[in-house]
Amino acid sequence: MADLNVNGQVIALDEDGFLEDAGVWNEEVALALAATEDVSELTEDHWKVINYLRNYYEQFGVAPMIRKLCKETGYDLKKIYELFPSGPAKGACKIAGLLKPTGCV
Amino acid sequence: MADLNVNGQVIALDEDGFLEDAGVWNEEVALALAATEDVSELTEDHWKVINYLRNYYEQFGVAPMIRKLCKETGYDLKKIYELFPSGPAKGACKIAGLLKPTGCV
Amino acid sequence: MPRIDAGPPHYKEMLPPIILENYGKWRYHVIPRPGVLKHVAENGAELYSVRAGSPRLVSIDFIRDMCALADEYCDGFLRFTSRNNIEFLVSDAGKVEPLISALEAKGIPVGGTGNSLSNIVHTQGWVHCHTPATDASGIVKAVMDDLHEYFTDMKLPAKLKVAMACCLNMCGAAHCSDIAMVGVHRTPPRVNDEKVQKGTEIPSLVASCPTGAIRPNPKTKSVVVNEEKCMYCGNCYTMSPGMEIADPKNDGVAILIGGKTSNARTAPSFSRMVIPFLPNNPPRWPEVTEAVRHIVEVYASNARQGERLGEWVERIGWEKFFILTGIEFTDKHIDDYIFSRETFRTSAAFKF
Amino acid sequence: MPRIDAGPPHYKEMLPPIILENYGKWRYHVIPRPGVLKHVAENGAELYSVRAGSPRLVSIDFIRDMCALADEYCDGFLRFTSRNNIEFLVSDAGKVEPLISALEAKGIPVGGTGNSLSNIVHTQGWVHCHTPATDASGIVKAVMDDLHEYFTDMKLPAKLKVAMACCLNMCGAAHCSDIAMVGVHRTPPRVNDEKVQKGTEIPSLVASCPTGAIRPNPKTKSVVVNEEKCMYCGNCYTMSPGMEIADPKNDGVAILIGGKTSNARTAPSFSRMVIPFLPNNPPRWPEVTEAVRHIVEVYASNARQGERLGEWVERIGWEKFFILTGIEFTDKHIDDYIFSRETFRTSAAFKF
Amino acid sequence: MSEKKTPQLDELEKGQWPSFVTEIRKAAAKNPAAEDLLGLLERSYEEKKGHWKHGGIVGVKGYGGGVIGRYTDLPEEYPNLAEFHTIRLNQPSGWFYTTKSLRTICDIWEKYGSGLTNLHGSTGDIILLGTTTENIQPAFDEFSDAGFDLGGSGSDLRTPSCCVGPARCEHACYDTLDACHNITNEFQDELHRPMWPYKFKIKFSGCANDCTASIARSDCSIIGTWRDTLRIDQDAVKAYVQEGLDIQGAVCDKCPTRALKFDYKKNELNVIAEECTRCMHCINVMPKAIRPGQEKGATILLGGKSTIVQSAFMAWVIVPFMKMEDDYEELKDLLRRIWEWWDENGKTRERIGETIYRLGMGKFLREVGLPPVPQMVFRPRANPYVFWQQDEINK
Amino acid sequence: MSEKKTPQLDELEKGQWPSFVTEIRKAAAKNPAAEDLLGLLERSYEEKKGHWKHGGIVGVKGYGGGVIGRYTDLPEEYPNLAEFHTIRLNQPSGWFYTTKSLRTICDIWEKYGSGLTNLHGSTGDIILLGTTTENIQPAFDEFSDAGFDLGGSGSDLRTPSCCVGPARCEHACYDTLDACHNITNEFQDELHRPMWPYKFKIKFSGCANDCTASIARSDCSIIGTWRDTLRIDQDAVKAYVQEGLDIQGAVCDKCPTRALKFDYKKNELNVIAEECTRCMHCINVMPKAIRPGQEKGATILLGGKSTIVQSAFMAWVIVPFMKMEDDYEELKDLLRRIWEWWDENGKTRERIGETIYRLGMGKFLREVGLPPVPQMVFRPRANPYVFWQQDEINK
Ligand code: SRM
Ligand code: SRM
Ligand code: SRM
Ligand code: SRM
Ligand code: SF4
Ligand code: SF4
Ligand code: SF4
Ligand code: SF4
Ligand code: SF4
Ligand code: SF4
Ligand code: SF4
Ligand code: SF4
């Protein structure tokens, strides 16, 4: 996938459009990533999900299970898909700058 | 079992003749315990076994397995029984002031 | 100085002449009547073994009594079986019946051969052990009183081996018996911090718990038990006097059935849980004796000739066993320990 | 906007009239010749299903070809089976033979019914997957070429279900097949620290290893593998691109046999290891095809009529199987994983 | 077009079985990605290793699964495989098609994809092999217009599948096609939006022959059966005798419970109803004479999966008999309770069978509200390690 | 003497089976500890709990095992049970006794102990129930003089035992009494001086009937068998027919491998030698007509134990056939290698079966030097999780 241009800074993405280097993430990068996932603006609701994901990851080194994400943010899965049309893994995790979910497909 | 009299100090033993309070152990106590187990004097060989047992216990919180005791002291089981006629558990551990071995009988 | 490592007496010193002469040369045997085995040697010699029941826990008076009989009828030779029966080794056919009369006069039952219930292998219980959940000798006595007729007769479909163990250590090796009675706890150990501190290797204690329910508590220098995870095996108590698990209100007896160890026809098999709990009701444990008798009777009237209890159940299916006996099936019958998976019915074929 | 969550097309739209009319009213079937099933309905209606082999990995040209045949002989209706065969649903008896000729003219084999070898359920291999230890389609093609006669004839003792999975994930569900070919690794993963650092949730990676062989390495922010403990399952690679396990020199194919899933007669059973390793020798994997043919032939000439491969082996005993096939038995055949215990011979009864 | 040599693959165009290489070649004639695939595969055959990168996460809007992302590790050499994703289309129940519907799929796939497919994937989907990230959404849009939808992938409900059942089989004890379709539609959310610890598969077989191998290949296996007695037509029995069938040997002696008694003199076959375990054997051998009973339904089994990681599990009985009626409400309700429990208790990448094995059937049954019955086990536990609940002990 | 009431125990003097209470009472008449035991036991019956303290470690000089220490937790009330240790005496092979030897035991035990015994303990020892710490050594000294020695306890070799074997059984395939005696004497050090991770039991049965239940109750189970063909005496077969034995039903149909063919016309019974698994069934039913073969020896099985902790294990085959000859050197050598391996690899309180289960049969076989054979397993592994050794892979 093409790299990301954030305010002139070129940020490397992998084929799936995830950050090559998670360290470069910031709120502006998030906004730019959002655009690649059909999310035109990041509302408070979006940030609640993003922040929860980032905090959880920081603490446990893994992304939370979906059930946990829904429980803790108070949004059901439907709402999550409304916020992030490509879903929690491809959508929300990507925008939150988390690692690409591996494993089960 | 009767209590132990070490230089006038009365030290409590349990029924099996093990120290009630492992904290009171010292070299003189060891000597007194030795007498209850048919060990008349504590030679250098005895002390090697006793010290190994105490060090191991201090480090791991358990008595070593017999194989380890033999390997590390360099004495085979025969020699251990010569030193401590009632064997490593009832004899050596008792004199070394270790806990009474539980479990398998 | 005593001799060290001299080993047991040599068995040859203990054998009657007829055995010494025919050692390894027995040709066949028959069971002329319950409790009597007649072994015939290649040279035609005949040895009668009269099998007598024993409570196992016996006084020296009892032993001397038996010796007196052995002197009178067997030239001073006798043996015990692997199930604690006494066998009088009679080489004179004419002495068999008088011996039996003498035994019966003393209240000693003769039987346990062929298709009978033999003596109950058992353990110490409240008589001598430190970990029992029930008594052993008492239950055995009550059950043998109740099933006496099956010992003295040979009217069962096959041999019936009953065992009793007073705790989950299963010293009676109840795990492979036709019927097993096992003492069980039902509540977690109560940690006595002081005893744990003073008398216990904490790492060994923690390691002893098969379900990982015990964690060290560095603050108290003792341990804590996650009660949710505990299945009351008592192994921690074996490791530490500070883990008291005996609980008079909740200890009792479980019944397992269908094990065997012989390789005849089918492979040896474990006994399996059919009644998870019956209360401790000394002195005669009526719930236990009744349950055992009931199982024996359903077996006796349903199995085919020559079928061990477990072989019968496996043929008809365990689902059928629960119907025939009317024993309630509960979640407690379903294994949830390490090897549970092999017990699950991974098949759509079963009986309703 | 596309419709979301509309689900698959309704199957009724896909059924030929004869099925719509006799839906749930079939009375019985016969197999008039290999590859043809004749189902007779309660009202006497007859449906002929002509079963044709397919490579499964097919082009749209192939599909259109099959559609053309279905239009000509089946009024535009066909189906696929759970083993990836094509079934032409012929309601006009007279069209059966012409259809078969048309298929054969195209090189499409007709068979796979009754006591035959059916199509091999298989997976992606080097064609599309990221974790394979071998190819799938290639081996399947080689084996089916070799065993062709068993597909087109019904000369086996029973149905023979062969499966192929290109790695231990076993997408081909090889674990319950009469014969299974499974791609296996034989060397531990090689940790690529950079990839692990960048692309991996370390806790999930550590947790993924069934034998606990992976430990985090805080220094490198990566992991280390205890190679002694690794049994090359590849699960860690599924979790992380940094755990490369493919090894051209050592990857290959294992053969397992004797599984089944039907409940007929005996309970469903797992396939069991008989050849732990055969080398990857593309394009035709001669060692693999030969091994499979050998097992099929020994089975075909020894089993009783109606006996599935696993039923036959269980009847004669696995020790006998190794003698009859001449396959070497090694320590690798003996389970040493979680449920090993149930495989040990806890019996003194066996054949020499 | 292709100038590249593929000597190894050429070998696989020989032989009597239809060749997948020939199929790729056909597609290669029209599609450059398929052409590159020939080259890449030849390379794998030479090097004995795959050339696909790890993972890949692509999809369509509103769905979390249904597409498998795939990129070659040699994009310079095989640029048309730089992106080569798979789309999983949910097959119709029983894999029945009109030629029209199949042609529609071909046409769309010709437009957006490599022209290569698997009919079918091992779970049951229509597998469309090879497209670009860009093409996924438009391809999906057209499939959707044509009445097709995506199947499952990721930690979701996987595409259910079923045997041919009542459509063409005399043994079917319930309507597998309808049940499969109904359940698939009921749980579209679960199918399309991964939310569980791991994948969950359901397969429907109409009888104990289990022609979808459901007991080994699905977390929930639904196998048709009956509660009453199988039905024997004595005239048809006599006909089989006349055809020369050895009823005693081929049928009675192989009945696992010896529930069948054949009377040589009368040529009559009778069953001891309560002994029969409905294994299907006798019915299979004598379909004209023996049929399932009339009170039909299904056995529900849980926990099947293949080898990774904790060993393979075969599904086991959790409901011996369930009527398949009333819009499958009983089944749906049960599935919801199972998923709720699993989602609450399962670890990441732990299949339901493994979760139950880890936590115990007792806990599962109590918390899901299923009554324990002996049909759930081959035999009871061999250990006395029973967990007692607070309300069962004396305080 | 006893004034104390024991209403519950009294109940157990009723009934037809000989009563252990009566036995304790007999001992109580002469021995105060036995008398106290009646009281303590009655108390246990009332309170439904035992009254013995945890553990206890006492012994004789030069030995690490053979005595079980026991103290009551109510020493004030039952002072004669303050110390009530058990001595385990090694029984003679096969539990054969002269009355003289038994009387000697009684006499010594009258002098130093309670007068109560178990004939026998569940492992096989003569159990002498109840003595004081002080009396242990003198009692041992006298037993020793009388030709008896202690059995095992603790993490050592436990007292081996054996079936009646050739002394009185026509089935014995090797000399169980001699083997038991020989092995016991060879390993006196291992028996008397605990040195391993845990206990180790050996039992000897002369044939597959396994009358010592060795396969379930011993770490090493030694079961007699033969390598050639069982022997059938056709005249004796005919005699059984005349007695009315249903040979087809009671013998042939129950043969697990259907290795026996009965010819109704000739009244002849024949065996397919290679099919027979030597299960003993036919021999048991027709001992006059069928006997084991002539090339006799034993199968060695390993790993049996009861339920604590990792579940019960049944012993499994590790050597299908071993000749029992040459002073049992082959067996002794094997045992030494097994113990060496276990001692090196086992954890504390881990039985050999559990150690092998944890580390794998492959490792065990390689390191102990036993050749793998299919007889070791019912069936091969169901998973492909094979460990490859360094010298087996391509570098
Ligand atoms: C005396 C004793 C051996 C000893 O050294 O003490 C013994 C002696 C005989 N056994 Fe046994 N067995 C003895 C314990 C056992 C045990 C172990 C146990 O009970 O704990 C078993 C295995 C139990 C199990 O499978 O659970 C045992 C399983 C057998 C069998 C196999 C039975 C079966 O079909 O499963 C036979 C064969 C038979 O009886 O047909 C047998 C046969 C015999 C024969 C007939 C052997 C012979 O020809 O002399 C002996 C008389 C049996 C009888 O009582 O009818 N013996 N026998 C044991 C008597 C115990 C008792 O007092 O009851
Ligand atoms: C078409 C198909 C169902 C479908 O929806 O696609 C099907 C159709 C039939 N099966 Fe099946 N089975 C089909 C896959 C299976 C499977 C699953 C598999 O192969 O992965 C099994 C379980 C396999 C196993 O046990 O490992 C299966 C086990 C059976 C059995 C039981 C065989 C046994 O004795 O073990 C029967 C009964 C029989 O054939 O006697 C049966 C019987 C039948 C009958 C006779 C049912 C009927 O009356 O119509 C059908 C024709 C069988 C034939 O080919 O001779 N079918 N059948 C599947 C064809 C697959 C193929 O192309 O070969
Ligand atoms: C396409 C398909 C194979 C095929 O060629 O047909 C397939 C392909 C993959 N499977 Fe599968 N599985 C496929 C059916 C199966 C089956 C069979 C079944 O469903 O009946 C199984 C065994 C049954 C089971 O579920 O246990 C199966 C067990 C696995 C596993 C192991 C799961 C386990 O718990 O044992 C994995 C590993 C994972 O999930 O991480 C896996 C993972 C994969 C992945 C996604 C690779 C991965 O590690 O992420 C493969 C993608 C290949 C690709 O690039 O195209 N696949 N997978 C099958 C799906 C097609 C379809 O939708 O119709
Ligand atoms: C005396 C005896 C029972 C009897 O009444 O006959 C006995 C008594 C005890 N056994 Fe046992 N075991 C006795 C035969 C057995 C058997 C049967 C056998 O050997 O055939 C078994 C089952 C077989 C096995 O070894 O697995 C047996 C399995 C245990 C266990 C569980 C061991 C395991 O690995 O499963 C323990 C617990 C332990 O070792 O810590 C145990 C522990 C004990 C202790 C020492 C209690 C303890 O936790 O420390 C008991 C002492 C009782 C006492 O105060 O007198 N005893 N024990 C048996 C020994 C008599 C003899 O030497 O002849
Ligand atoms: S079974 Fe338990 S309580 Fe009974 S003697 Fe053995 S260890 Fe003691
Ligand atoms: S009783 Fe058993 S399960 Fe419970 S804490 Fe003790 S060792 Fe653990
Ligand atoms: S079996 Fe393994 S390599 Fe083959 S498709 Fe499945 S996951 Fe991929
Ligand atoms: S291949 Fe399997 S066993 Fe080896 S390290 Fe990876 S996950 Fe662990
Ligand atoms: S599973 Fe039963 S109903 Fe379904 S196709 Fe197979 S035989 Fe017919
Ligand atoms: S269905 Fe199976 S169990 Fe029932 S009668 Fe027929 S063969 Fe026997
Ligand atoms: S095990 Fe065999 S040899 Fe020993 S007594 Fe029993 S039947 Fe006889
Ligand atoms: S010993 Fe057992 S297997 Fe051998 S012929 Fe006799 S009954 Fe059959």
PDB file of C-alpha atoms in Angstrom, chain C residues 2-3 5-7 10-11 13-14 19 23-24 26-29 39 47 49 56-62 64 71 76 78-80 82 84 87 109 119 124 126-130 135 138 141 145 168-171 173 175-176 210 235 237-239 248 262-265 270 280 282-284 305 337, chain F residues 8 11-12 14 16-18 20 23 30 45 47-48 50 52-55 63 70 84 86 94-99 103 107 110 115 117-120 122 141 144 147 149 166-168 170 175 177-178 181 185 188 192-193 208-209 211 216-217 254 256 279 281 288 305-309 311-312 349:
ATOM      1  CA  PRO C   2      20.859 -57.559  64.270  1.00  0.00           C
ATOM      2  CA  ARG C   3      21.551 -58.728  60.778  1.00  0.00           C
ATOM      3  CA  ASP C   5      19.514 -56.562  54.835  1.00  0.00           C
ATOM      4  CA  ALA C   6      19.060 -60.268  55.383  1.00  0.00           C
ATOM      5  CA  GLY C   7      15.762 -60.215  53.519  1.00  0.00           C
ATOM      6  CA  HIS C  10      13.103 -68.270  52.154  1.00  0.00           C
ATOM      7  CA  TYR C  11       9.721 -69.406  50.907  1.00  0.00           C
ATOM      8  CA  GLU C  13      11.085 -73.272  54.238  1.00  0.00           C
ATOM      9  CA  MET C  14       7.407 -72.503  54.332  1.00  0.00           C
ATOM     10  CA  ILE C  19       4.071 -78.560  47.226  1.00  0.00           C
ATOM     11  CA  TYR C  23       6.347 -77.454  42.552  1.00  0.00           C
ATOM     12  CA  GLY C  24       5.698 -76.270  39.021  1.00  0.00           C
ATOM     13  CA  TRP C  26       0.431 -78.840  38.755  1.00  0.00           C
ATOM     14  CA  ARG C  27      -1.780 -80.062  35.953  1.00  0.00           C
ATOM     15  CA  TYR C  28      -5.224 -78.599  36.580  1.00  0.00           C
ATOM     16  CA  HIS C  29      -7.670 -77.674  39.290  1.00  0.00           C
ATOM     17  CA  HIS C  39      -5.253 -78.951  42.490  1.00  0.00           C
ATOM     18  CA  LEU C  47      -3.857 -80.771  47.129  1.00  0.00           C
ATOM     19  CA  SER C  49      -6.866 -75.621  49.588  1.00  0.00           C
ATOM     20  CA  ARG C  56      -7.396 -59.021  58.137  1.00  0.00           C
ATOM     21  CA  LEU C  57      -7.043 -56.883  61.240  1.00  0.00           C
ATOM     22  CA  VAL C  58      -6.418 -59.782  63.584  1.00  0.00           C
ATOM     23  CA  SER C  59      -4.940 -60.400  66.979  1.00  0.00           C
ATOM     24  CA  ILE C  60      -2.128 -62.779  67.728  1.00  0.00           C
ATOM     25  CA  ASP C  61      -4.737 -64.949  69.418  1.00  0.00           C
ATOM     26  CA  PHE C  62      -6.495 -65.330  66.114  1.00  0.00           C
ATOM     27  CA  ARG C  64      -2.488 -68.805  67.011  1.00  0.00           C
ATOM     28  CA  ASP C  71      -1.347 -78.059  62.789  1.00  0.00           C
ATOM     29  CA  GLY C  76       1.455 -76.993  60.142  1.00  0.00           C
ATOM     30  CA  LEU C  78      -0.953 -72.472  55.607  1.00  0.00           C
ATOM     31  CA  ARG C  79      -0.887 -69.394  53.458  1.00  0.00           C
ATOM     32  CA  PHE C  80      -2.682 -66.139  52.880  1.00  0.00           C
ATOM     33  CA  SER C  82      -3.522 -61.658  47.796  1.00  0.00           C
ATOM     34  CA  ASN C  84      -6.189 -61.518  52.725  1.00  0.00           C
ATOM     35  CA  GLU C  87      -5.730 -70.876  52.766  1.00  0.00           C
ATOM     36  CA  PRO C 109     -16.604 -68.492  56.762  1.00  0.00           C
ATOM     37  CA  ASN C 119     -12.695 -60.784  50.701  1.00  0.00           C
ATOM     38  CA  GLN C 124      -6.381 -48.586  57.833  1.00  0.00           C
ATOM     39  CA  TRP C 126      -9.605 -44.570  61.673  1.00  0.00           C
ATOM     40  CA  VAL C 127      -7.682 -47.499  63.146  1.00  0.00           C
ATOM     41  CA  HIS C 128      -4.266 -46.249  62.184  1.00  0.00           C
ATOM     42  CA  CYS C 129      -4.023 -43.687  59.426  1.00  0.00           C
ATOM     43  CA  HIS C 130      -3.768 -39.909  59.582  1.00  0.00           C
ATOM     44  CA  ASP C 135     -13.137 -45.944  58.424  1.00  0.00           C
ATOM     45  CA  GLY C 138     -16.007 -51.016  59.829  1.00  0.00           C
ATOM     46  CA  LYS C 141     -17.401 -55.695  58.148  1.00  0.00           C
ATOM     47  CA  ASP C 145     -22.072 -59.262  56.815  1.00  0.00           C
ATOM     48  CA  LEU C 168      -8.053 -40.811  47.784  1.00  0.00           C
ATOM     49  CA  ASN C 169      -4.561 -42.235  48.193  1.00  0.00           C
ATOM     50  CA  MET C 170      -6.412 -45.479  47.535  1.00  0.00           C
ATOM     51  CA  CYS C 171      -4.116 -47.833  49.361  1.00  0.00           C
ATOM     52  CA  ALA C 173      -5.990 -50.039  45.000  1.00  0.00           C
ATOM     53  CA  HIS C 175      -9.105 -47.943  41.237  1.00  0.00           C
ATOM     54  CA  CYS C 176      -9.359 -51.252  39.380  1.00  0.00           C
ATOM     55  CA  PRO C 210      -2.716 -31.097  41.280  1.00  0.00           C
ATOM     56  CA  ASN C 235      -2.670 -34.441  48.757  1.00  0.00           C
ATOM     57  CA  TYR C 237      -2.489 -32.663  53.832  1.00  0.00           C
ATOM     58  CA  THR C 238      -0.114 -35.507  53.092  1.00  0.00           C
ATOM     59  CA  MET C 239       2.522 -32.823  52.600  1.00  0.00           C
ATOM     60  CA  PRO C 248     -16.942 -34.884  59.853  1.00  0.00           C
ATOM     61  CA  SER C 262      -7.049 -59.621  34.818  1.00  0.00           C
ATOM     62  CA  ASN C 263      -6.344 -59.663  31.112  1.00  0.00           C
ATOM     63  CA  ALA C 264      -8.812 -62.432  30.454  1.00  0.00           C
ATOM     64  CA  ARG C 265     -11.049 -61.564  27.511  1.00  0.00           C
ATOM     65  CA  PHE C 270     -10.366 -48.641  35.798  1.00  0.00           C
ATOM     66  CA  ASN C 280     -20.548 -41.569  56.935  1.00  0.00           C
ATOM     67  CA  PRO C 282     -21.140 -45.525  61.548  1.00  0.00           C
ATOM     68  CA  PRO C 283     -21.205 -48.104  62.841  1.00  0.00           C
ATOM     69  CA  ARG C 284     -22.907 -49.835  59.904  1.00  0.00           C
ATOM     70  CA  GLN C 305     -22.635 -66.130  32.800  1.00  0.00           C
ATOM     71  CA  TYR C 337      -9.815 -33.843  35.301  1.00  0.00           C
TER      72      TYR C 337
ATOM     73  CA  GLN F   8     -20.973 -48.410  68.276  1.00  0.00           C
ATOM     74  CA  GLU F  11     -22.639 -53.304  66.798  1.00  0.00           C
ATOM     75  CA  LEU F  12     -19.749 -54.491  64.676  1.00  0.00           C
ATOM     76  CA  LYS F  14     -22.714 -58.774  65.386  1.00  0.00           C
ATOM     77  CA  GLN F  16     -21.726 -63.377  60.252  1.00  0.00           C
ATOM     78  CA  TRP F  17     -18.435 -62.026  59.033  1.00  0.00           C
ATOM     79  CA  PRO F  18     -15.581 -62.333  61.554  1.00  0.00           C
ATOM     80  CA  PHE F  20     -12.087 -56.918  63.657  1.00  0.00           C
ATOM     81  CA  GLU F  23      -9.959 -59.034  67.429  1.00  0.00           C
ATOM     82  CA  LYS F  30      -3.757 -58.313  77.365  1.00  0.00           C
ATOM     83  CA  TYR F  45     -17.122 -43.542  65.270  1.00  0.00           C
ATOM     84  CA  GLU F  47     -17.188 -37.942  65.885  1.00  0.00           C
ATOM     85  CA  LYS F  48     -16.791 -39.317  62.362  1.00  0.00           C
ATOM     86  CA  GLY F  50      -9.762 -39.958  62.838  1.00  0.00           C
ATOM     87  CA  TRP F  52      -4.105 -39.723  64.605  1.00  0.00           C
ATOM     88  CA  LYS F  53      -1.638 -36.941  64.217  1.00  0.00           C
ATOM     89  CA  HIS F  54       0.033 -36.113  60.965  1.00  0.00           C
ATOM     90  CA  GLY F  55       3.132 -37.972  59.904  1.00  0.00           C
ATOM     91  CA  TYR F  63      17.428 -48.393  57.699  1.00  0.00           C
ATOM     92  CA  ARG F  70       1.993 -42.718  64.497  1.00  0.00           C
ATOM     93  CA  PHE F  84       1.534 -46.379  68.221  1.00  0.00           C
ATOM     94  CA  THR F  86       3.522 -49.740  62.676  1.00  0.00           C
ATOM     95  CA  GLY F  94       3.564 -66.192  48.176  1.00  0.00           C
ATOM     96  CA  TRP F  95       2.481 -65.602  51.795  1.00  0.00           C
ATOM     97  CA  PHE F  96       3.309 -69.188  52.724  1.00  0.00           C
ATOM     98  CA  TYR F  97       3.985 -69.903  56.405  1.00  0.00           C
ATOM     99  CA  THR F  98       4.717 -72.695  58.738  1.00  0.00           C
ATOM    100  CA  THR F  99       2.734 -72.393  61.919  1.00  0.00           C
ATOM    101  CA  ARG F 103       3.923 -68.288  66.169  1.00  0.00           C
ATOM    102  CA  ASP F 107       5.482 -64.192  70.400  1.00  0.00           C
ATOM    103  CA  GLU F 110       3.215 -59.995  72.148  1.00  0.00           C
ATOM    104  CA  GLY F 115      -0.696 -57.853  69.640  1.00  0.00           C
ATOM    105  CA  THR F 117      -1.602 -57.213  63.047  1.00  0.00           C
ATOM    106  CA  ASN F 118      -2.785 -57.041  59.484  1.00  0.00           C
ATOM    107  CA  LEU F 119      -2.334 -60.223  57.582  1.00  0.00           C
ATOM    108  CA  HIS F 120      -1.472 -58.671  55.280  1.00  0.00           C
ATOM    109  CA  SER F 122      -2.191 -54.058  50.960  1.00  0.00           C
ATOM    110  CA  ASP F 141      16.496 -57.125  66.665  1.00  0.00           C
ATOM    111  CA  SER F 144      15.941 -60.264  62.690  1.00  0.00           C
ATOM    112  CA  GLY F 147      14.919 -64.655  60.276  1.00  0.00           C
ATOM    113  CA  ASP F 149      13.500 -58.423  58.005  1.00  0.00           C
ATOM    114  CA  PRO F 166       4.184 -72.695  40.571  1.00  0.00           C
ATOM    115  CA  ALA F 167       3.663 -73.571  44.198  1.00  0.00           C
ATOM    116  CA  ARG F 168       0.028 -74.320  43.531  1.00  0.00           C
ATOM    117  CA  GLU F 170      -0.991 -74.873  36.877  1.00  0.00           C
ATOM    118  CA  ASP F 175       8.663 -69.108  39.021  1.00  0.00           C
ATOM    119  CA  LEU F 177       8.116 -67.094  44.181  1.00  0.00           C
ATOM    120  CA  ASP F 178      11.724 -67.478  43.251  1.00  0.00           C
ATOM    121  CA  HIS F 181      12.607 -63.689  46.555  1.00  0.00           C
ATOM    122  CA  ASN F 185      17.269 -59.925  48.122  1.00  0.00           C
ATOM    123  CA  GLN F 188      17.918 -54.837  49.834  1.00  0.00           C
ATOM    124  CA  HIS F 192      15.677 -50.320  53.080  1.00  0.00           C
ATOM    125  CA  ARG F 193      17.238 -47.000  52.256  1.00  0.00           C
ATOM    126  CA  ALA F 208      -2.233 -62.830  32.532  1.00  0.00           C
ATOM    127  CA  ASN F 209      -4.898 -63.533  35.160  1.00  0.00           C
ATOM    128  CA  CYS F 211      -3.692 -62.599  40.675  1.00  0.00           C
ATOM    129  CA  ALA F 216      -2.833 -51.658  38.577  1.00  0.00           C
ATOM    130  CA  ARG F 217      -0.919 -51.803  41.805  1.00  0.00           C
ATOM    131  CA  LYS F 254     -15.405 -65.007  24.190  1.00  0.00           C
ATOM    132  CA  PRO F 256     -11.037 -61.620  22.218  1.00  0.00           C
ATOM    133  CA  CYS F 279      -5.341 -63.549  27.522  1.00  0.00           C
ATOM    134  CA  HIS F 281      -9.602 -66.968  28.997  1.00  0.00           C
ATOM    135  CA  LYS F 288      -7.678 -79.714  31.820  1.00  0.00           C
ATOM    136  CA  LYS F 305      -0.201 -46.628  40.449  1.00  0.00           C
ATOM    137  CA  SER F 306      -3.396 -45.453  42.037  1.00  0.00           C
ATOM    138  CA  THR F 307      -5.261 -42.167  41.796  1.00  0.00           C
ATOM    139  CA  ILE F 308      -3.170 -39.555  43.568  1.00  0.00           C
ATOM    140  CA  VAL F 309      -2.185 -37.140  41.987  1.00  0.00           C
ATOM    141  CA  SER F 311      -4.949 -39.844  38.009  1.00  0.00           C
ATOM    142  CA  ALA F 312      -4.520 -43.571  38.280  1.00  0.00           C
ATOM    143  CA  ARG F 349       6.841 -37.448  44.703  1.00  0.00           C
TER     144      ARG F 349
END
